[in-house]
Amino acid sequence: MLIFWKGEKCRMNQRALEKVRENYRQLAAPSGLRLSEEDCIICGSFGGYQVIVHPTVNGSRAYYNTLTVEIAAKTSGDPISKQDWKLYTKEHKNVSSAVQNQYLIILVLKNIMKYDKLAEVLNEELQNLTSYLRLRGYENCCQFCGKTGEEASPCSVSGLCAQLCPDCFQNVSQNTLMAQQESRNTSENMVGGIVGALLGTLIGVVCIIVLSQLGYVAALSGVVMAVCTLKGYELLGKKLSVKGIVICCVLMTVMTYVGDRLDWAIVVARELELDFVSSYRLIPLLLQEQVLDSAVYWGNLVMVYLFLLLGAVPTVINILKDKKNEGKVSRL
Ligand SMILES: [Zn+2]
């Protein structure tokens, strides 16, 4: 895993983001680092090393008060062993883990709620780490190719950060451009996309039924429905355009209704000892005749739709935001 901080900004509203920026400016200043405002990444030179500091990410959550420090470096002498890093972690009470992943040294600090204290600890731990690296003969290098000498500097690649030498930066930029070109040239296969999306909705339907038979209406089924439908479209349609997203939304809406009705059909088949197909067909009549309580039926359907919205809206927003970040390459 070479690069893993993905700008969490897309999941935040403007006011929350402004607050984080303010706090992070406070963090950067005492150590003489700068904040890349757009990506909420702190970077700069410290003790002769280029460093990147960003929130720690676990799953899809970013922990703003648990900082991750990254330095890309290598030594001509004995590299620091796993054992040494373990010892290092033990000896520094504010460090919760220190590991090396090829050329990338990753330090995770303990969670500290107060930003002034956090800034102090960051400065202290940067000093400790850079002195330690200097002692072991480490030199800044490119995170990808390990080339030293030439100045590797922090870059943002499709919303991820990395310390790259000019060559690698150029390569990455070119590759990104080419990938973009390629994706622009691939035409969307709508029929394939619809088939894929339909297959995806089937998984969602199964999820609605299984969860409901277990006695739950859960947001989970909405998320599964949304993710599987959109991924299904992208997989078989080669590309997910805004048109594709609209088609997916229509399919999700229809199939959620079908899923809910199938779920009721199972109940009806069981209670009235009918076969499944007739049960499915009978539902409108049973509602009309008030054999099924229409308040319960429609109430349940509204719930399922609410959960679909709950699952689908963030999924669609994230896909759109990711698309926006895709192909953005810049020096921080
Ligand atoms: Zn390089």
Short mmCIF file of C-alpha atoms in Angstrom, two decimals, residues 31-291:
data_model
loop_
_atom_site.label_atom_id
_atom_site.label_comp_id
_atom_site.label_asym_id
_atom_site.label_seq_id
_atom_site.Cartn_x
_atom_site.Cartn_y
_atom_site.Cartn_z
CA SER A 31 6.53 22.92 13.00
CA GLY A 32 7.01 25.31 10.11
CA LEU A 33 4.90 23.15 7.81
CA ARG A 34 2.15 24.30 5.48
CA LEU A 35 -1.38 23.15 4.96
CA SER A 36 -2.54 22.19 1.52
CA GLU A 37 -5.96 23.76 1.91
CA GLU A 38 -7.77 21.79 -0.72
CA ASP A 39 -6.66 18.34 0.42
CA CYS A 40 -6.31 19.01 4.18
CA ILE A 41 -2.79 17.60 4.06
CA ILE A 42 0.05 19.14 6.05
CA CYS A 43 3.39 19.00 4.32
CA GLY A 44 6.77 20.63 4.09
CA SER A 45 10.35 20.25 5.18
CA PHE A 46 11.21 19.31 8.77
CA GLY A 47 14.70 18.56 10.08
CA GLY A 48 15.96 18.08 6.54
CA TYR A 49 13.19 15.68 5.51
CA GLN A 50 10.08 16.17 3.43
CA VAL A 51 7.14 15.14 5.56
CA ILE A 52 3.45 14.61 4.99
CA VAL A 53 0.98 14.71 7.87
CA HIS A 54 -2.66 13.75 7.44
CA PRO A 55 -5.58 12.38 9.45
CA THR A 56 -5.51 8.64 10.09
CA VAL A 57 -7.94 6.70 7.95
CA ASN A 58 -9.58 3.53 9.12
CA GLY A 59 -12.03 2.02 6.66
CA SER A 60 -13.95 4.96 5.25
CA ARG A 61 -13.55 7.12 8.36
CA ALA A 62 -10.91 9.75 8.93
CA TYR A 63 -9.74 10.44 12.48
CA TYR A 64 -8.68 14.07 12.54
CA ASN A 65 -7.16 13.95 15.99
CA THR A 66 -5.07 10.87 15.25
CA LEU A 67 -2.30 12.05 12.96
CA THR A 68 -0.34 9.97 10.50
CA VAL A 69 3.16 11.14 9.61
CA GLU A 70 4.78 9.91 6.40
CA ILE A 71 8.37 10.25 5.30
CA ALA A 72 9.77 8.58 2.19
CA ALA A 73 13.40 7.74 2.86
CA LYS A 74 16.06 5.07 2.52
CA THR A 75 19.49 4.42 3.91
CA SER A 76 22.71 3.20 2.41
CA GLY A 77 23.48 1.55 5.74
CA ASP A 78 21.48 -1.01 7.68
CA PRO A 79 17.79 -0.42 7.26
CA ILE A 80 15.67 -0.13 10.39
CA SER A 81 14.25 -3.57 11.14
CA LYS A 82 10.70 -4.40 12.17
CA GLN A 83 12.07 -5.12 15.62
CA ASP A 84 13.66 -1.67 15.79
CA TRP A 85 10.41 -0.02 14.80
CA LYS A 86 8.61 -1.96 17.51
CA LEU A 87 11.16 -0.75 20.00
CA TYR A 88 10.76 2.78 18.67
CA THR A 89 7.00 2.59 19.21
CA LYS A 90 7.53 1.36 22.76
CA GLU A 91 9.97 4.11 23.59
CA HIS A 92 7.75 6.94 22.40
CA LYS A 93 4.59 7.11 24.40
CA ASN A 94 2.79 9.37 21.92
CA VAL A 95 3.39 7.02 19.00
CA SER A 96 0.85 4.26 18.57
CA SER A 97 2.60 2.61 15.65
CA ALA A 98 5.70 3.01 13.52
CA VAL A 99 6.16 0.88 10.43
CA GLN A 100 8.10 0.95 7.23
CA ASN A 101 6.50 -0.04 3.96
CA GLN A 102 9.25 -0.23 1.36
CA TYR A 103 10.45 3.39 1.19
CA LEU A 104 7.62 4.84 3.16
CA ILE A 105 7.93 5.32 6.91
CA ILE A 106 4.53 5.65 8.53
CA LEU A 107 4.11 6.91 12.04
CA VAL A 108 0.69 7.02 13.67
CA LEU A 109 0.36 9.25 16.72
CA LYS A 110 -1.97 8.63 19.64
CA ASN A 111 -5.31 10.33 19.58
CA ILE A 112 -5.18 13.73 21.29
CA MET A 113 -8.33 15.80 21.45
CA LYS A 114 -6.88 19.25 22.15
CA TYR A 115 -5.29 20.79 19.11
CA ASP A 116 -2.68 22.87 20.96
CA LYS A 117 -1.46 19.74 22.75
CA LEU A 118 -1.60 17.82 19.46
CA ALA A 119 0.54 20.48 17.76
CA GLU A 120 3.09 20.18 20.56
CA VAL A 121 3.21 16.39 20.30
CA LEU A 122 3.45 16.53 16.52
CA ASN A 123 6.43 18.85 16.71
CA GLU A 124 8.10 16.68 19.32
CA GLU A 125 7.54 13.44 17.42
CA LEU A 126 8.71 14.97 14.14
CA GLN A 127 11.92 15.94 15.91
CA ASN A 128 12.30 12.44 17.37
CA LEU A 129 11.64 10.72 14.08
CA THR A 130 13.86 12.91 11.93
CA SER A 131 16.76 12.66 14.42
CA TYR A 132 16.33 8.90 14.48
CA LEU A 133 16.36 8.71 10.70
CA ARG A 134 19.39 10.97 10.50
CA LEU A 135 21.18 8.78 13.03
CA ARG A 136 20.52 5.73 10.86
CA GLY A 137 21.75 7.49 7.75
CA TYR A 138 18.38 7.86 6.08
CA GLU A 139 17.98 10.19 3.16
CA ASN A 140 14.80 11.49 1.59
CA CYS A 141 13.79 9.56 -1.51
CA CYS A 142 10.96 9.05 -3.96
CA GLN A 143 8.17 6.90 -2.56
CA PHE A 144 7.79 4.97 -5.82
CA CYS A 145 11.27 4.40 -7.22
CA GLY A 146 13.42 5.15 -4.17
CA LYS A 147 15.66 7.57 -6.03
CA THR A 148 17.51 9.90 -3.67
CA GLY A 149 19.34 13.09 -4.44
CA GLU A 150 16.74 14.72 -6.55
CA GLU A 151 14.16 16.34 -4.42
CA ALA A 152 11.06 14.25 -3.99
CA SER A 153 8.12 16.40 -3.04
CA PRO A 154 4.57 15.77 -1.87
CA CYS A 155 2.08 15.39 -4.69
CA SER A 156 -1.60 14.82 -4.96
CA VAL A 157 -2.63 12.11 -7.40
CA SER A 158 -6.36 11.66 -7.96
CA GLY A 159 -6.98 12.83 -4.40
CA LEU A 160 -4.25 10.63 -2.87
CA CYS A 161 -0.96 11.96 -1.58
CA ALA A 162 2.51 10.66 -2.28
CA GLN A 163 6.10 11.90 -2.22
CA LEU A 164 7.40 11.63 -5.74
CA CYS A 165 10.55 12.52 -7.65
CA PRO A 166 10.09 14.66 -10.77
CA ASP A 167 10.35 11.57 -13.04
CA CYS A 168 7.76 9.56 -11.18
CA PHE A 169 5.53 12.60 -10.92
CA GLN A 170 5.69 12.98 -14.67
CA ASN A 171 5.02 9.28 -15.21
CA VAL A 172 2.06 9.31 -12.87
CA SER A 173 0.69 12.45 -14.53
CA GLN A 174 1.07 10.88 -17.96
CA ASN A 175 -0.47 7.59 -16.88
CA THR A 176 -3.35 9.41 -15.30
CA LEU A 177 -3.85 11.45 -18.44
CA MET A 178 -3.73 8.32 -20.59
CA ALA A 179 -6.13 6.47 -18.33
CA GLN A 180 -8.43 9.46 -18.57
CA GLN A 181 -8.12 9.53 -22.34
CA GLU A 182 -8.83 5.82 -22.46
CA SER A 183 -11.84 6.10 -20.25
CA ARG A 184 -13.09 8.93 -22.44
CA ASN A 185 -12.59 6.78 -25.54
CA THR A 186 -14.33 3.72 -24.13
CA SER A 187 -17.92 4.06 -25.05
CA GLU A 188 -20.57 3.14 -22.60
CA ASN A 189 -22.34 -0.11 -23.37
CA MET A 190 -25.81 0.71 -22.21
CA VAL A 191 -27.35 -2.73 -22.78
CA GLY A 192 -24.52 -4.39 -20.89
CA GLY A 193 -24.87 -1.77 -18.19
CA ILE A 194 -28.57 -2.39 -17.75
CA VAL A 195 -28.01 -6.15 -17.56
CA GLY A 196 -25.29 -5.59 -14.97
CA ALA A 197 -27.47 -3.22 -12.99
CA LEU A 198 -30.37 -5.69 -13.08
CA LEU A 199 -28.12 -8.45 -11.75
CA GLY A 200 -27.04 -6.01 -9.06
CA THR A 201 -30.62 -5.22 -8.10
CA LEU A 202 -31.29 -8.95 -7.73
CA ILE A 203 -28.66 -9.11 -5.02
CA GLY A 204 -30.36 -6.12 -3.41
CA VAL A 205 -33.75 -7.84 -3.63
CA VAL A 206 -32.39 -10.99 -1.98
CA CYS A 207 -30.92 -8.81 0.74
CA ILE A 208 -34.26 -7.03 1.37
CA ILE A 209 -36.10 -10.37 1.58
CA VAL A 210 -33.58 -12.16 3.77
CA LEU A 211 -33.27 -9.28 6.21
CA SER A 212 -37.01 -8.80 6.34
CA GLN A 213 -37.68 -12.49 6.93
CA LEU A 214 -35.24 -12.26 9.82
CA GLY A 215 -37.35 -9.42 11.13
CA TYR A 216 -35.34 -6.36 10.11
CA VAL A 217 -35.80 -3.45 7.80
CA ALA A 218 -32.26 -2.25 7.59
CA ALA A 219 -30.32 0.53 5.93
CA LEU A 220 -27.92 -2.22 4.97
CA SER A 221 -30.25 -3.53 2.27
CA GLY A 222 -30.43 -0.02 0.80
CA VAL A 223 -26.64 0.23 0.69
CA VAL A 224 -26.33 -3.24 -0.85
CA MET A 225 -29.00 -2.40 -3.44
CA ALA A 226 -27.28 0.86 -4.38
CA VAL A 227 -23.71 -0.41 -4.48
CA CYS A 228 -24.53 -3.63 -6.35
CA THR A 229 -26.69 -1.86 -8.93
CA LEU A 230 -24.14 0.85 -9.68
CA LYS A 231 -21.18 -1.54 -9.67
CA GLY A 232 -23.14 -3.97 -11.84
CA TYR A 233 -23.78 -1.23 -14.37
CA GLU A 234 -20.15 -0.13 -14.38
CA LEU A 235 -18.85 -3.68 -14.68
CA LEU A 236 -20.88 -4.75 -17.70
CA GLY A 237 -21.41 -1.29 -19.16
CA LYS A 238 -17.65 -0.52 -19.04
CA LYS A 239 -18.40 2.96 -17.78
CA LEU A 240 -20.81 4.72 -15.48
CA SER A 241 -22.05 8.00 -16.85
CA VAL A 242 -24.63 10.29 -15.32
CA LYS A 243 -27.14 8.69 -17.70
CA GLY A 244 -26.13 5.30 -16.26
CA ILE A 245 -26.65 6.57 -12.73
CA VAL A 246 -30.16 7.74 -13.64
CA ILE A 247 -30.99 4.35 -15.17
CA CYS A 248 -29.65 2.66 -12.03
CA CYS A 249 -31.79 4.87 -9.80
CA VAL A 250 -34.93 3.97 -11.77
CA LEU A 251 -34.06 0.26 -11.59
CA MET A 252 -33.37 0.49 -7.87
CA THR A 253 -36.71 2.16 -7.25
CA VAL A 254 -38.64 -0.44 -9.24
CA MET A 255 -36.74 -3.41 -7.85
CA THR A 256 -37.08 -2.21 -4.27
CA TYR A 257 -40.84 -2.26 -4.81
CA VAL A 258 -40.60 -5.75 -6.32
CA GLY A 259 -38.40 -6.92 -3.45
CA ASP A 260 -40.83 -5.64 -0.87
CA ARG A 261 -43.78 -7.23 -2.65
CA LEU A 262 -41.96 -10.56 -2.99
CA ASP A 263 -41.31 -10.38 0.71
CA TRP A 264 -45.05 -9.97 1.36
CA ALA A 265 -45.82 -12.76 -1.09
CA ILE A 266 -43.71 -15.12 1.03
CA VAL A 267 -45.74 -14.17 4.09
CA VAL A 268 -49.06 -14.57 2.21
CA ALA A 269 -48.03 -17.92 0.74
CA ARG A 270 -47.15 -19.15 4.19
CA GLU A 271 -50.25 -17.86 5.97
CA LEU A 272 -52.86 -18.70 3.31
CA GLU A 273 -51.10 -21.86 2.10
CA LEU A 274 -51.11 -20.65 -1.48
CA ASP A 275 -48.46 -21.02 -4.13
CA PHE A 276 -45.96 -18.21 -4.43
CA VAL A 277 -46.98 -16.76 -7.82
CA SER A 278 -50.66 -16.50 -6.92
CA SER A 279 -49.68 -14.94 -3.61
CA TYR A 280 -47.68 -12.28 -5.43
CA ARG A 281 -50.57 -11.53 -7.75
CA LEU A 282 -53.10 -11.50 -4.93
CA ILE A 283 -51.45 -8.75 -2.92
CA PRO A 284 -53.36 -5.78 -4.43
CA LEU A 285 -56.65 -7.64 -3.93
CA LEU A 286 -55.74 -8.59 -0.36
CA LEU A 287 -54.98 -4.95 0.33
CA GLN A 288 -58.28 -3.86 -1.19
CA GLU A 289 -60.19 -6.42 0.85
CA GLN A 290 -58.23 -5.37 3.91
CA VAL A 291 -56.95 -8.87 4.49
#
